[in-house]
XYZ file of C-alpha atoms in Angstrom:
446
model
C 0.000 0.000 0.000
C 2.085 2.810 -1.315
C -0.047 6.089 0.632
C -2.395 4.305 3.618
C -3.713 8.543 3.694
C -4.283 8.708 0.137
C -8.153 8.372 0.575
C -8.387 10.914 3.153
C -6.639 13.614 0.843
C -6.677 12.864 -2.602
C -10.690 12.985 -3.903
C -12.067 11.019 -6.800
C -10.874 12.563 -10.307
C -12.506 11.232 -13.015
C -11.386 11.692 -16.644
C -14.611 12.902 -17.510
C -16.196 13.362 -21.079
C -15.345 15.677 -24.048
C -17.946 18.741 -24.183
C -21.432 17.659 -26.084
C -21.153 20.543 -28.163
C -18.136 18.397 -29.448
C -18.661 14.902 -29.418
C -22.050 14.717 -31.010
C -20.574 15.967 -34.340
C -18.671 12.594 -34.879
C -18.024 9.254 -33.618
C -15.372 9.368 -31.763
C -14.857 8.302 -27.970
C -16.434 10.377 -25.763
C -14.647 9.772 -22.865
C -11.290 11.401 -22.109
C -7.585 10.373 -19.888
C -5.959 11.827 -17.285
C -2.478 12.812 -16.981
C 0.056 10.141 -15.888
C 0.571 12.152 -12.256
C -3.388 12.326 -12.186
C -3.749 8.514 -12.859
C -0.543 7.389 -10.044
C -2.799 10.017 -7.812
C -5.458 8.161 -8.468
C -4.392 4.871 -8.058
C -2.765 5.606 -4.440
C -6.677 6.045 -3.081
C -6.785 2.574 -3.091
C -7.137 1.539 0.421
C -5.881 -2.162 0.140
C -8.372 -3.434 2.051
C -7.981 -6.821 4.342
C -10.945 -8.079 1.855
C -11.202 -6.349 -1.224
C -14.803 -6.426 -2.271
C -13.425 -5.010 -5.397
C -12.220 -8.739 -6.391
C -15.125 -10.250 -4.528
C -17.782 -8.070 -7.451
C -15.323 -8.759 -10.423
C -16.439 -11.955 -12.371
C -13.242 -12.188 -13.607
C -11.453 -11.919 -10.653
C -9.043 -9.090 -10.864
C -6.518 -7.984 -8.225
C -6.938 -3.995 -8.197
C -5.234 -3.351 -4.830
C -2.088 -5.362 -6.018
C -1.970 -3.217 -9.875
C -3.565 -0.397 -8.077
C -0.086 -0.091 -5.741
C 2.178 -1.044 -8.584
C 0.545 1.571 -10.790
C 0.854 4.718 -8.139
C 4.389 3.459 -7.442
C 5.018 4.278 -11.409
C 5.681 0.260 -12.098
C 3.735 0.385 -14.953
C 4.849 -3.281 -16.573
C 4.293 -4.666 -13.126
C 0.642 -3.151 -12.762
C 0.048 -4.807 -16.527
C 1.391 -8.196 -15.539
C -1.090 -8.500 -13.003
C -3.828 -7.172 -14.162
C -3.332 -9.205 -17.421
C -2.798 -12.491 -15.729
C -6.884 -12.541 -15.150
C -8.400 -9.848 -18.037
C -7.152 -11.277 -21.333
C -8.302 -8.001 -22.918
C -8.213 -5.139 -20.300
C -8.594 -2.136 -23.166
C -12.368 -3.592 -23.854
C -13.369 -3.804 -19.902
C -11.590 -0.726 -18.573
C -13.482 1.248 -21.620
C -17.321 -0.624 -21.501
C -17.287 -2.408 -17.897
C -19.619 -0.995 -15.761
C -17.494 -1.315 -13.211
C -19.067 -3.577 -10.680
C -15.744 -3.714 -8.989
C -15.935 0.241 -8.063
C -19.970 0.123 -6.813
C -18.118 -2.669 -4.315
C -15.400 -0.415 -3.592
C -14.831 0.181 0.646
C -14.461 3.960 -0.351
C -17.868 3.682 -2.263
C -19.655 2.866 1.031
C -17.505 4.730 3.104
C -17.400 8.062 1.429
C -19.051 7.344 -2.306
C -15.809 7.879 -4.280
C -14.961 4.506 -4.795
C -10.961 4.574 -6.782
C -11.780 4.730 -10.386
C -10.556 1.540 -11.375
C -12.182 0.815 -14.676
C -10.170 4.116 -15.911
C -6.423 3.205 -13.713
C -7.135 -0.212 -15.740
C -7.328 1.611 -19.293
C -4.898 3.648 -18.787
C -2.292 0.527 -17.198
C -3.216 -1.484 -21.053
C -2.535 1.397 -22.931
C 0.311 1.973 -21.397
C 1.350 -1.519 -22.100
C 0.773 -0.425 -25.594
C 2.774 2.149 -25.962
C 5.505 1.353 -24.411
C 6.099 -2.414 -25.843
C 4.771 -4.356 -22.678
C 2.509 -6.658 -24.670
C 4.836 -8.491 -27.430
C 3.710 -11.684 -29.662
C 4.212 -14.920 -27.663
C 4.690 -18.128 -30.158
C 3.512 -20.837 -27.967
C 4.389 -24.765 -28.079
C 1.918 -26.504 -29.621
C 0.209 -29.534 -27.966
C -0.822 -31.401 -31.675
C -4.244 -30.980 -30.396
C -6.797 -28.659 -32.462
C -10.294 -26.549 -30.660
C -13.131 -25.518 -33.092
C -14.342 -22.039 -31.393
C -17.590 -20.554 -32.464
C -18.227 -17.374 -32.342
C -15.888 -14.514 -32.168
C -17.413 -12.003 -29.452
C -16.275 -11.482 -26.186
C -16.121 -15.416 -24.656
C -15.070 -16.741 -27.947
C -12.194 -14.389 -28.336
C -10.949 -15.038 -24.393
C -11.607 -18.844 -24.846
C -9.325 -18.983 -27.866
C -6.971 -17.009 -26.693
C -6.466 -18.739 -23.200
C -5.961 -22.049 -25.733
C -4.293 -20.927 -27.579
C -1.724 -19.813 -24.569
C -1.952 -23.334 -23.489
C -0.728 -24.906 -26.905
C -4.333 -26.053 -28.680
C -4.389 -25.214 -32.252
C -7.624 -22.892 -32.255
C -9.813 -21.997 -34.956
C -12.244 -19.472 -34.791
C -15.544 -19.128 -36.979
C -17.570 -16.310 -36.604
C -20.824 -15.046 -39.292
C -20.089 -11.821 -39.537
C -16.751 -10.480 -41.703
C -14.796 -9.144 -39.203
C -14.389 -10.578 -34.801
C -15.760 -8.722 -32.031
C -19.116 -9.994 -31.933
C -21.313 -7.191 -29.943
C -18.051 -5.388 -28.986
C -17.619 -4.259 -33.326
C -21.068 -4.357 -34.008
C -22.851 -3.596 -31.076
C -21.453 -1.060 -29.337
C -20.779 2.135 -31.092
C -17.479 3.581 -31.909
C -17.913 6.517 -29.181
C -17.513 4.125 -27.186
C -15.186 1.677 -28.178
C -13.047 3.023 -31.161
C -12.893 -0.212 -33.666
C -8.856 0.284 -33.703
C -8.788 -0.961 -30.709
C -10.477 -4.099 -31.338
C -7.818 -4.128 -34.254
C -4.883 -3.925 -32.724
C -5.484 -7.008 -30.259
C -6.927 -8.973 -33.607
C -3.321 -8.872 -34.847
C -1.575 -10.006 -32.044
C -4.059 -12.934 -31.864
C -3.334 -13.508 -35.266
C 0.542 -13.563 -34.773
C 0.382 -15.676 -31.918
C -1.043 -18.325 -34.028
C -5.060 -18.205 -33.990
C -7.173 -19.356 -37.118
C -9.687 -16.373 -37.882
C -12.447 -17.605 -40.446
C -15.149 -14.947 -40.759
C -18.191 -14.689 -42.942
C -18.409 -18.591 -41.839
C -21.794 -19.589 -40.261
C -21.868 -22.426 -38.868
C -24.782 -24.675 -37.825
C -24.200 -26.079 -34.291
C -25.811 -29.114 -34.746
C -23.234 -30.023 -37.654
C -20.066 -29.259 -36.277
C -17.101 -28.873 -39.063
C -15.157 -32.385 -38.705
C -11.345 -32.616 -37.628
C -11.345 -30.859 -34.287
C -10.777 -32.667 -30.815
C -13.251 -29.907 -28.962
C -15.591 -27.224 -29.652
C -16.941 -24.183 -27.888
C -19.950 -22.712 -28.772
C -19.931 -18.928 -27.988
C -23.182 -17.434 -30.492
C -24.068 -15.294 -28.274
C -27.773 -14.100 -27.460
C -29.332 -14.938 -31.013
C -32.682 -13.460 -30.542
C -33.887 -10.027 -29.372
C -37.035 -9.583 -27.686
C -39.736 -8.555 -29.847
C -42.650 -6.552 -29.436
C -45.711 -8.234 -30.970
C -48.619 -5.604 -30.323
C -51.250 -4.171 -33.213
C -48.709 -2.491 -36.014
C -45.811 -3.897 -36.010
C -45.603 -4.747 -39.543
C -45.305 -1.078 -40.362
C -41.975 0.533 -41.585
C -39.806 2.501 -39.632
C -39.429 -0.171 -36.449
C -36.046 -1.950 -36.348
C -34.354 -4.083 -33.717
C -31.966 -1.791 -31.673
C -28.903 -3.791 -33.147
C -30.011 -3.452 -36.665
C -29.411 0.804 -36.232
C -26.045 0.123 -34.210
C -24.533 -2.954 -36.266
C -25.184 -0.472 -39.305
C -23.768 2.040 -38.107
C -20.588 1.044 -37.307
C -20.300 -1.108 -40.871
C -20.752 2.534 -42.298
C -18.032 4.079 -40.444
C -16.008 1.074 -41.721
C -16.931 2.133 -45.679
C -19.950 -0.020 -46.148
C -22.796 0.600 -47.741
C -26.524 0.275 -47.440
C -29.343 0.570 -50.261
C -31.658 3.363 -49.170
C -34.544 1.162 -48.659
C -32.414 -0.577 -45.843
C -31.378 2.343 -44.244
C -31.564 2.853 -40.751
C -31.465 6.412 -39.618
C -32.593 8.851 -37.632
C -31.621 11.924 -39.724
C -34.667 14.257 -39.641
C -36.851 11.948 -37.347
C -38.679 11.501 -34.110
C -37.224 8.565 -32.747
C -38.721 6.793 -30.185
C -36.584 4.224 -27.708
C -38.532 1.557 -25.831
C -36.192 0.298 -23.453
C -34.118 1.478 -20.529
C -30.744 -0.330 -20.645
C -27.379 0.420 -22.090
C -28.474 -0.692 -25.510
C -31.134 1.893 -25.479
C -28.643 4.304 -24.618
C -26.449 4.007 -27.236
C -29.218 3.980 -29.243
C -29.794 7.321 -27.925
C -26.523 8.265 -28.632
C -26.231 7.105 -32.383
C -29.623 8.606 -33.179
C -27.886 11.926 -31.477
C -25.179 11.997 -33.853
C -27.322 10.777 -36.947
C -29.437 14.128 -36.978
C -32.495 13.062 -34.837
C -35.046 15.942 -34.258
C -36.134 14.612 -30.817
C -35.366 11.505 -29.094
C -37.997 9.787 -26.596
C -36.352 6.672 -24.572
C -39.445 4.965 -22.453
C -39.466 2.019 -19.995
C -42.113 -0.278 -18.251
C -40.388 -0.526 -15.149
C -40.912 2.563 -12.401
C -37.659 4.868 -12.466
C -35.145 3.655 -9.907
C -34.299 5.488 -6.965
C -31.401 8.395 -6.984
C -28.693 7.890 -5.211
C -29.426 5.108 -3.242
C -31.395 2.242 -3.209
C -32.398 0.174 0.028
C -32.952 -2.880 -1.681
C -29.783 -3.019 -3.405
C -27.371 -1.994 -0.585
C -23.283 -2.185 -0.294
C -21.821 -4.133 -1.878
C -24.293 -5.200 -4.100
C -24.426 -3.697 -7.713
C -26.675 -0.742 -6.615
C -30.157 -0.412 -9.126
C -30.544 3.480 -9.077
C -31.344 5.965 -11.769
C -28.174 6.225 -14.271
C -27.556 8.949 -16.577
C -24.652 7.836 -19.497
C -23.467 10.630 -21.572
C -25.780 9.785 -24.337
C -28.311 10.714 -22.301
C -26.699 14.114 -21.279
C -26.927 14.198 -25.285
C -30.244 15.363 -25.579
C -33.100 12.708 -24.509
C -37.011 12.821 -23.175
C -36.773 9.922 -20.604
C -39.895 8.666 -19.115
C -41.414 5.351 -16.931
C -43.647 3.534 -16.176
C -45.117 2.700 -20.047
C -46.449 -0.214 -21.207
C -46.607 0.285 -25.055
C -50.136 -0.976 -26.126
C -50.232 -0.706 -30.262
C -48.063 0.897 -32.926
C -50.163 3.931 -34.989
C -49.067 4.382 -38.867
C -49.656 6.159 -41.787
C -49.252 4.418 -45.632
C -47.581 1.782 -44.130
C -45.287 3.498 -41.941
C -44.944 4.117 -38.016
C -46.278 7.415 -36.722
C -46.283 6.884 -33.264
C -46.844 4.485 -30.469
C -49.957 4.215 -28.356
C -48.503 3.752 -24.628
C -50.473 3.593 -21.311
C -49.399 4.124 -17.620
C -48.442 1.752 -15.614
C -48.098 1.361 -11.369
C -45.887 -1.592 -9.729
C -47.532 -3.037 -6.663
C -44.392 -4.985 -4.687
C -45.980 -8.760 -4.055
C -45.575 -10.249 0.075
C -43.025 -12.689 -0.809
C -40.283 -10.242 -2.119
C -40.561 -11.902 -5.611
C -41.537 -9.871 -8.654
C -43.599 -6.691 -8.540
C -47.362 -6.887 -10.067
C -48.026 -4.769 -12.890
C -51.379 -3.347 -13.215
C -52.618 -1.038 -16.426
C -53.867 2.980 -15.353
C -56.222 3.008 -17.917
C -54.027 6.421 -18.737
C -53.278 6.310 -22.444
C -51.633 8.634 -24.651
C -49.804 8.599 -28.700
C -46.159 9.402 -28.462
C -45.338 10.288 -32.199
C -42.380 8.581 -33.690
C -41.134 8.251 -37.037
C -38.540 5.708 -35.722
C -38.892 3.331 -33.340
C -36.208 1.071 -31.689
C -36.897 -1.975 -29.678
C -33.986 -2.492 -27.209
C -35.791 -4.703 -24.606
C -32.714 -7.667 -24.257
C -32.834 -10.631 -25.748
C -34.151 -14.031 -25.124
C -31.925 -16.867 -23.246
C -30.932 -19.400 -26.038
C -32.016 -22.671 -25.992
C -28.726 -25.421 -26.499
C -29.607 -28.792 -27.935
C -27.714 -32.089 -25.779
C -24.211 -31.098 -27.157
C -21.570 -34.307 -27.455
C -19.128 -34.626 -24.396
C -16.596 -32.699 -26.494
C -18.970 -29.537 -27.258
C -18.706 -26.600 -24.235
C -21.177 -23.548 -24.089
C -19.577 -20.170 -23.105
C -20.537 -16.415 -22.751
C -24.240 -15.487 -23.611
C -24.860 -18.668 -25.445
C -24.604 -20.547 -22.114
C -25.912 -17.812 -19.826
C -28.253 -15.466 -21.591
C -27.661 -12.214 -22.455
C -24.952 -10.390 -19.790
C -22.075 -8.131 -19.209
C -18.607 -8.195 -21.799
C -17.180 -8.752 -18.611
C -19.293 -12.043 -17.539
C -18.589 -13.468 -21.204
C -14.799 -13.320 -20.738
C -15.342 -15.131 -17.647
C -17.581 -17.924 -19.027
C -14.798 -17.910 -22.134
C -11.886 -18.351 -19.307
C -14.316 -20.973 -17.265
C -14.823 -22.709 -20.997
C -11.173 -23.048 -21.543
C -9.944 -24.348 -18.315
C -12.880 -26.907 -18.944
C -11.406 -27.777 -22.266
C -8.289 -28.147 -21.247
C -8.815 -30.218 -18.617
C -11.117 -32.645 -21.098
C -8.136 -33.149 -23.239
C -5.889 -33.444 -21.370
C -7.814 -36.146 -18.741
């Protein structure tokens, strides 16, 4: 513990965002860095505590006090060591975790200005970067080959920890280019493709098959591997089946974002399957981070309003008594898309989509009230009877998706990331991918 006062002097700095004057004219990331003295500054708040919730909340396991120290004692290679010896790709988490391990943080209870670790553990990989920490490693191979599909977060950790351990790995994915939800999901403001990129390469030097555009059909296997991991990801999105939704102008959340980013990469898209906001009243029904980046994209695409509803009630501010420390607390959450210009609103049950000539005008909605039920379980929802039409010439569904079902795979076929769990956090797919490997491993080498 390099400064036990740290805490008590030094307050939370965060790198904060660039000014929305600025950032909604392009694409790129929002979110800014701190010095190198600001960072070791920051770093030296952590408290080292006897148990560090912070590795308790992280699915992945990190150990922030032990790269937290190295990093505010300037040991930058040190700090990257560790924290790369449980994160396999620290510049995707310390840019799009939520950062469960900071809501857990001692100084989060304590004082609520937990150490801002998701941004030390950026700026620790991109040090490692620049400065020629990470470096191609050729390993031994074992003879032994791993089919792995799906190239999104647990598909890209589970070949790369095989790859580490001497498999042969191949890795199919449908789409042209890997990433899964991290390229084609998330927008570039924030997560900048290049950094997807730069890791691709190394995995590519170090020895791992990429075959994209490849869809495979995981009840026929391709033939000549000695294990396979599944990693497809959520493959359906909720839907909303109410009166009108045949009607033009209402598109899965994904199919605005994945088209977005393929446009920034050059692509191209016939004006009848264009997805855009430019010009329109768009209309978000859902209240998680894929609604906000919807928000965001529609933002930067020229949107004359932007409406972002929810059937839940609006969580608490600040604080939240059923969710205490160090639980991941469910309060109200505004993400800089939001501070982008958005009409936010709860409490909506969406009852019928209105149109004109075949295409959306608006959305019929009706309140809502959530009466809690005796046995703690699930809140009742019961219709107002208080309707209203909230125009929209676009509407975006970005409710989650639905749990896969897996047929009876062969002892030889694992299931990793969303495929296994259901739609989660980047951060709980690298875990399953690390949990998948280890499992593979140990099947062949039994």
């Amino acid at each position: 513990m390099g400064d036990p006062k740290a805490f008590l002097n030094i307050p939370r700095q965060e790198a904060g965002y660039r000014p929305i004057s600025e950032r909604i004219t392009d694409y790129s990331q929002v979110e800014q860095t701190l010095n190198t003295n600001s960072r070791k500054l920051q770093a030296s708040r952590c408290m080292d505590c006897g148990v560090p919730f912070c590795h308790w909340a992280c699915p992945i396991g990190n150990k922030q006090p032990e790269w937290q120290d190295a990093l505010y004692k300037g040991k930058w290679k040190k700090a990257y060591e560790i924290l790369s010896s449980t994160c396999d790709f620290p510049e995707f988490t310390g840019r799009i975790c939520p950062a469960l391990c900071e809501k857990s943080c001692v100084l989060k209870l304590s004082c609520d200005q937990p150490v801002t670790i998701r941004e030390n553990e950026a700026a620790i990989v991109e040090a490692a970067f620049r400065e020629g920490y990470i470096q191609v490693q050729t390993p031994r191979r074992n003879g032994k080959s791993v089919a792995v599909i799906g190239a999104g977060p647990a598909g890209l950790v589970t070949a790369n920890q095989l790859n580490q351990k001497g498999y042969t790995v191949t890795l199919f994915d449908k789409d042209e280019a890997p990433g899964g939800l991290l390229r084609f999901g998330i927008p570039n403001f924030k997560l900048d493709k290049n950094v997807i990129d730069r890791r691709m390469k190394i995995l590519a030097a170090e020895g791992i098959r990429f075959e994209m555009g490849v869809e495979v059909d995981v009840h026929h296997l391709p033939k000549g591997f000695d294990a396979y991991c599944i990693c497809t990801g959520p493959p359906v999105a909720r839907d909303l089946s109410i009166p009108g939704r045949e009607l033009k102008g209402i598109h899965f959340a994904l199919e605005m974002l994945a088209q977005q980013n393929r446009t920034l990469e050059g692509q191209t898209f016939a004006k009848d399957k264009l997805v855009n906001a430019k010009g329109k009243k768009v209309l978000v029904i859902g209240g998680g981070d894929t609604g906000s980046d919807c928000i965001g994209t529609s933002v930067r695409q020229g949107a004359t309003s932007v409406t972002q509803i929810e059937i839940m009630p609006k969580p608490p501010v600040g604080h939240n008594p059923a969710t205490p420390w160090p639980q991941w607390p469910v309060v109200f959450k505004t993400t800089s898309s939001h501070e982008e210009g958005c009409t936010r609103r709860w409490c909506l049950a969406s009852n019928q989509f209105l149109g004109k000539d075949g295409k959306v005008t608006g959305v019929e909605v009706e309140e809502v009230e959530w009466t809690p039920t005796a046995d703690g379980g699930r809140p009742t929802m019961k219709p107002t009877g208080k309707k209203e039409v909230i125009e929209a010439d676009l509407v975006l569904l970005a409710m989650g998706f639905l749990k896969p079902e897996q047929p009876k795979f062969p002892e030889n076929v694992f299931v990793a990331g969303d495929a296994d769990t259901g739609a989660s956090l980047v951060v709980r797919a690298m875990a399953g991918g690390r949990a998948a490997a280890a499992k593979i491993d140990d099947y062949l080498t039994k």
